[in-house]
PDB file of C-alpha atoms in Angstrom:
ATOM      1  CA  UNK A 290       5.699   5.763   0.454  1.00 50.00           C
ATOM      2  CA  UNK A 291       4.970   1.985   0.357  1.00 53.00           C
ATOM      3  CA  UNK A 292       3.285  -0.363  -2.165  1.00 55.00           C
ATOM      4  CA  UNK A 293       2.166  -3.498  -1.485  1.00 54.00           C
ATOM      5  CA  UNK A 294       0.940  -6.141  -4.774  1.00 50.00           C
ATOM      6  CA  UNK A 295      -0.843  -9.040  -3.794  1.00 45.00           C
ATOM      7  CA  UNK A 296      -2.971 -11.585  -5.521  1.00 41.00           C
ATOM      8  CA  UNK A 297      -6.125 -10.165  -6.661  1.00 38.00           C
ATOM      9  CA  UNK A 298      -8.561 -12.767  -4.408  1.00 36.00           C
ATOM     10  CA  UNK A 299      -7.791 -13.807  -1.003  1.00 36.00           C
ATOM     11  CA  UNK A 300      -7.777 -17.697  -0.222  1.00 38.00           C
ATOM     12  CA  UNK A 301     -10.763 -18.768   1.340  1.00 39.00           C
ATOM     13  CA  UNK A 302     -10.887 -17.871   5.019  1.00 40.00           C
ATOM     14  CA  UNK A 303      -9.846 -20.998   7.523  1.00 41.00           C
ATOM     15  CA  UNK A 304      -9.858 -20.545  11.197  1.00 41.00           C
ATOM     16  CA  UNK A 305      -7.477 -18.730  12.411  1.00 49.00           C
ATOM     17  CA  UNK A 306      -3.869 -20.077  13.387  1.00 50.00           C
ATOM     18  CA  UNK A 307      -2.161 -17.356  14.978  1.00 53.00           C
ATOM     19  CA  UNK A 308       0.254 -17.528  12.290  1.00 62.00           C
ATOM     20  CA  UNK A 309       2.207 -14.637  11.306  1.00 67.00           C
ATOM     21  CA  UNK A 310       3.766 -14.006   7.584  1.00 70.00           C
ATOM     22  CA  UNK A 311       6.764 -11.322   7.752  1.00 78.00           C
ATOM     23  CA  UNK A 312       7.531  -9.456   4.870  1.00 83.00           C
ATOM     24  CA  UNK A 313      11.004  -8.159   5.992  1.00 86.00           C
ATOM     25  CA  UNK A 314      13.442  -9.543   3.762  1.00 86.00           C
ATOM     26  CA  UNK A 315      15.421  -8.903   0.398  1.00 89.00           C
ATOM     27  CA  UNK A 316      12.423  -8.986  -1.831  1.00 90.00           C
ATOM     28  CA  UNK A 317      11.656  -5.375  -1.949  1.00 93.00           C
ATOM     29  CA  UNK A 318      12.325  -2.895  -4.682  1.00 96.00           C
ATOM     30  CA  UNK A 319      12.468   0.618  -3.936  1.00 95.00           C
ATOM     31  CA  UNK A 320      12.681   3.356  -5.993  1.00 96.00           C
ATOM     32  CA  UNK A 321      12.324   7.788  -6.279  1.00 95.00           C
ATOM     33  CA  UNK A 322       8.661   8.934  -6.335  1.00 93.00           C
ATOM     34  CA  UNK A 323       9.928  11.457  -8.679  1.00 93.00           C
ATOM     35  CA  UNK A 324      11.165   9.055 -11.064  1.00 95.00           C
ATOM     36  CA  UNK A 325       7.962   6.825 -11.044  1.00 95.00           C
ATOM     37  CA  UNK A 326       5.531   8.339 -13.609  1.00 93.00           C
ATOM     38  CA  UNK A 327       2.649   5.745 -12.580  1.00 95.00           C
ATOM     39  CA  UNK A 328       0.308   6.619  -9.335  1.00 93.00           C
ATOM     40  CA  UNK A 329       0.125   4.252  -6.317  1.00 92.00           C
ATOM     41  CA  UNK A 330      -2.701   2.441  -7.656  1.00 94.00           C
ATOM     42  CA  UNK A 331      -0.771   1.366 -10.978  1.00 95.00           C
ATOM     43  CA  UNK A 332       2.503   0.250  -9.298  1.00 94.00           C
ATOM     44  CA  UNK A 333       0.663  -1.736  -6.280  1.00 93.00           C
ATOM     45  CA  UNK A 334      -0.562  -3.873  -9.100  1.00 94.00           C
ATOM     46  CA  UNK A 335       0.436  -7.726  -9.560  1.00 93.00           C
ATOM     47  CA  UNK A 336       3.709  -7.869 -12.018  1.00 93.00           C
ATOM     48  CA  UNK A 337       3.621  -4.306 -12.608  1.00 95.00           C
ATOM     49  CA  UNK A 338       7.407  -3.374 -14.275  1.00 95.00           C
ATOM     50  CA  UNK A 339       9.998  -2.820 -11.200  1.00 95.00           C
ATOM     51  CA  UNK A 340      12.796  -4.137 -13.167  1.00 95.00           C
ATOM     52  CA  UNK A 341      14.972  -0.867 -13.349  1.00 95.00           C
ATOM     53  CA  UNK A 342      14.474   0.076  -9.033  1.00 97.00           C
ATOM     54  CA  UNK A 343      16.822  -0.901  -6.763  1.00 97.00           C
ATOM     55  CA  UNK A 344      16.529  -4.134  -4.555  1.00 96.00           C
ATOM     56  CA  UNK A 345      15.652  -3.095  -0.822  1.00 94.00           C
ATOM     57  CA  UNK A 346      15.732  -5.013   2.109  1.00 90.00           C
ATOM     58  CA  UNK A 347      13.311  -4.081   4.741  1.00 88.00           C
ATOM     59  CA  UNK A 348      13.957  -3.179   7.662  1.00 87.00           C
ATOM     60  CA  UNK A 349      16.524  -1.179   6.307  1.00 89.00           C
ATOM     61  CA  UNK A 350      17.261   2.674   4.433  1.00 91.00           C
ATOM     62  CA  UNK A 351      17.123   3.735   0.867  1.00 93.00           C
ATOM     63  CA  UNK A 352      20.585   4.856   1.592  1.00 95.00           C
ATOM     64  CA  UNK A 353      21.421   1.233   2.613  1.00 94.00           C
ATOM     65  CA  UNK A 354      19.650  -0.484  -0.123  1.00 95.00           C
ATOM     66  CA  UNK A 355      21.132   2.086  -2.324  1.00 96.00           C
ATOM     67  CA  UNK A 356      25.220   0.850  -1.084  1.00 96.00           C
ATOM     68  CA  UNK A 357      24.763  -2.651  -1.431  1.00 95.00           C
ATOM     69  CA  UNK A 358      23.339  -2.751  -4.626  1.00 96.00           C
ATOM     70  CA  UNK A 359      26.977  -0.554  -5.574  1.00 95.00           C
ATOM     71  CA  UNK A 360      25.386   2.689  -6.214  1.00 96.00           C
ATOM     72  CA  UNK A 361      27.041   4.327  -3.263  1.00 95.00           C
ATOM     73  CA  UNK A 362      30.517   3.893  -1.755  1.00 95.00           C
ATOM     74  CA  UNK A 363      30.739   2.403   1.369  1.00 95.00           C
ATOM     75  CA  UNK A 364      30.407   5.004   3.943  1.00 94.00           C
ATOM     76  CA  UNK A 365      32.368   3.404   7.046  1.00 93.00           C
ATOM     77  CA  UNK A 366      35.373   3.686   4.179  1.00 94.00           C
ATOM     78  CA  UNK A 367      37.483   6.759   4.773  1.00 94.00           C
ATOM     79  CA  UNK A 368      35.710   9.823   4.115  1.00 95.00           C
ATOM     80  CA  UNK A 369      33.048   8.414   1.690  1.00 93.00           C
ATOM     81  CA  UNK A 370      30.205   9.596   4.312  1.00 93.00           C
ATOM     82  CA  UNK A 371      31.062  12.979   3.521  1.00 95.00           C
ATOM     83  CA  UNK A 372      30.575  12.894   0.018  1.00 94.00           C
ATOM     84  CA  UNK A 373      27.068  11.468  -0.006  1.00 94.00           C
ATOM     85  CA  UNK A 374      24.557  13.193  -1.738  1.00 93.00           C
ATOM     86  CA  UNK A 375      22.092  14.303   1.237  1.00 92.00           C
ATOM     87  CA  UNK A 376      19.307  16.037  -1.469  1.00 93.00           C
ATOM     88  CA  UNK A 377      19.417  12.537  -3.098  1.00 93.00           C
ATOM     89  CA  UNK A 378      17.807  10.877   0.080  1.00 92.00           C
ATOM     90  CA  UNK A 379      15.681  13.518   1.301  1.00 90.00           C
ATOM     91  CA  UNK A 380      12.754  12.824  -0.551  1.00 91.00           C
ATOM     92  CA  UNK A 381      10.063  10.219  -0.973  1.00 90.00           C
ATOM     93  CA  UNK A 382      10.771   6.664  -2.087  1.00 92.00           C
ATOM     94  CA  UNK A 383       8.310   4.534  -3.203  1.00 93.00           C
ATOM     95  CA  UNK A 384       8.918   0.834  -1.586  1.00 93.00           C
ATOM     96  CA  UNK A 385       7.030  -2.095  -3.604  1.00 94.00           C
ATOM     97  CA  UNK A 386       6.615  -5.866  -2.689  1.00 92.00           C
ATOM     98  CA  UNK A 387       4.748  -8.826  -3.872  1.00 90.00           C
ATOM     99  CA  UNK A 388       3.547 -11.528  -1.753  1.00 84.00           C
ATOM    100  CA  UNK A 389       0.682 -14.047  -1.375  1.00 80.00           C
ATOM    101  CA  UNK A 390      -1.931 -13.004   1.088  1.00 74.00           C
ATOM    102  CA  UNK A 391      -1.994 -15.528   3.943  1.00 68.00           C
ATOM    103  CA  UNK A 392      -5.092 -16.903   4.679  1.00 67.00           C
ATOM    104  CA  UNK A 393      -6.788 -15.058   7.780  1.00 60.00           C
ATOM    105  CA  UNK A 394      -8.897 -15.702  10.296  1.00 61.00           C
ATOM    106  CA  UNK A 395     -13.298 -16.311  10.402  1.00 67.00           C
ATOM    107  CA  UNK A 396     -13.830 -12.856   9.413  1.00 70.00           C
ATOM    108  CA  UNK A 397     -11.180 -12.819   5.909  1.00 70.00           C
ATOM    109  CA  UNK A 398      -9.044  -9.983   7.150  1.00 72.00           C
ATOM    110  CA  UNK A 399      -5.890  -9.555   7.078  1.00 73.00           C
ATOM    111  CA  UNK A 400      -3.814  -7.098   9.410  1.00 73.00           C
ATOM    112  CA  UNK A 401      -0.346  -5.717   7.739  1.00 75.00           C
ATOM    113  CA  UNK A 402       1.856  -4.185  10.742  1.00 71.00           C
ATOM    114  CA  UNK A 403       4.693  -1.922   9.884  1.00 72.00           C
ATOM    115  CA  UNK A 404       6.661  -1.613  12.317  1.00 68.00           C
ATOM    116  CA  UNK A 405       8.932   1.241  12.048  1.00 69.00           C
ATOM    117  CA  UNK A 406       7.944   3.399   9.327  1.00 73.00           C
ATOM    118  CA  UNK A 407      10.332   5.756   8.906  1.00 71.00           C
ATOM    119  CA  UNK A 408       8.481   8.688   7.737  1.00 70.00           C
ATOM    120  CA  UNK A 409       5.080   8.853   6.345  1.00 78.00           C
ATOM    121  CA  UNK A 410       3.273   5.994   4.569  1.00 84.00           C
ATOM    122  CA  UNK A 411       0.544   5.874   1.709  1.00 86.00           C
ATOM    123  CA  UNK A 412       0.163   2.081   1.151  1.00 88.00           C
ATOM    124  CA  UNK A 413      -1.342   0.608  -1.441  1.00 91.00           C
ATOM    125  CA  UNK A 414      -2.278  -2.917  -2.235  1.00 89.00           C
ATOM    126  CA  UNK A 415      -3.821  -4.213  -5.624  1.00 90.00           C
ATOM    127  CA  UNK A 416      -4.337  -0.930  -6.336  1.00 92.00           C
ATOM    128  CA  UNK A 417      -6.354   0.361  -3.831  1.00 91.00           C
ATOM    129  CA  UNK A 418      -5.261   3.008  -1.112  1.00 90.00           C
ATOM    130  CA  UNK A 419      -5.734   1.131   2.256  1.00 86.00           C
ATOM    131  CA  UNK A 420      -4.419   3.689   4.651  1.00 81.00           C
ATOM    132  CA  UNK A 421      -1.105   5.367   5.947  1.00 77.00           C
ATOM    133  CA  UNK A 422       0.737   6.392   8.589  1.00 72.00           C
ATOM    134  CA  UNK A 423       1.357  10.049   9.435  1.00 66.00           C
ATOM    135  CA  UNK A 424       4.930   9.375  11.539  1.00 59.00           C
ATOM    136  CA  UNK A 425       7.188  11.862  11.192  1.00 51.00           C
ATOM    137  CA  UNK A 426       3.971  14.332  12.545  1.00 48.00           C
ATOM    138  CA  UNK A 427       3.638  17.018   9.546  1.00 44.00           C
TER     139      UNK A 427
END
C-alpha cells in the first residue's frame, strides 16, 4: 500500500520544463496496515499523525527500513537472518510521504511513476484514491 499527502491546490500550471521531481529518498514513513486504524483517505491527508511509523527510504524494503531504524538485527551478522520474523513482513505496509506538487505542464497534470512496486499498490493522495498497481498478479 502507498500514500501520498500533498498540498491541497496545485500551483498554477506553467509550460512545461521537462523537469522531473523524485520522491526516492529518506522522507518516507512506513508502517503495518493492521496497525493503522484510519483508511487511505485519512492518512494521505496533509500533516496527518505519522509520528510513531518507522522512517523508510524508498527504493528500499520494510525489512530494510525496519534494520536501520534498530528494530531488527543486522542480518549479514552471524545467524541473525535466521531469526527474522518472516509473518512480520508478509503482510501489507502502508508507505506515506509528503511533498509539494511540482508545477506541470499546459494541461495541470501531474504523472507520479513508481517504479518498482513491489507488490500491489492502492495510492492515495489528499485523500482521494487515484489508482494502483496490481504487480504481484493476484
Amino acid at each position: 500500500m502507498l500514500l501520498l499527502a500533498a498540498p491541497a491546490t496545485l500551483s498554477p500550471a506553467r509550460a512545461n520544463s521537462g523537469t522531473v521531481t523524485s520522491l526516492s529518498g529518506d522522507a518516507w514513513k512506513v508502517a503495518p496496515l493492521a496497525e493503522v486504524a484510519a483508511p487511505g483517505e485519512q492518512v494521505s491527508m496533509p500533516g496527518y499523525n505519522d509520528r510513531a511509523w518507522v522512517g523508510a527510504q524508498v527504493p528500499g524494503t520494510v525489512f530494510g527500513s525496519y534494520v536501520r531504524a534498530g528494530l531488527e538485527k543486522e542480518p549479514t551478522y552471524g545467524d541473525n537472518i535466521y531469526k527474522v520474523d518472516k509473518a512480520k513482513y508478509d503482510r501489507d505496509y502502508w508507505y506515506r510521504t509528503e511533498f509539494v506538487v511540482p508545477t506541470g505542464d499546459r494541461t495541470g497534470k501531474v504523472w507520479l511513476n513508481f517504479d518498482g512496486v513491489n507488490r500491489d499498490a492502492d495510492v492515495f493522495v489528499n485523500g482521494k484514491s487515484v489508482g494502483g498497481c496490481p504487480c504481484s498478479g493476484r
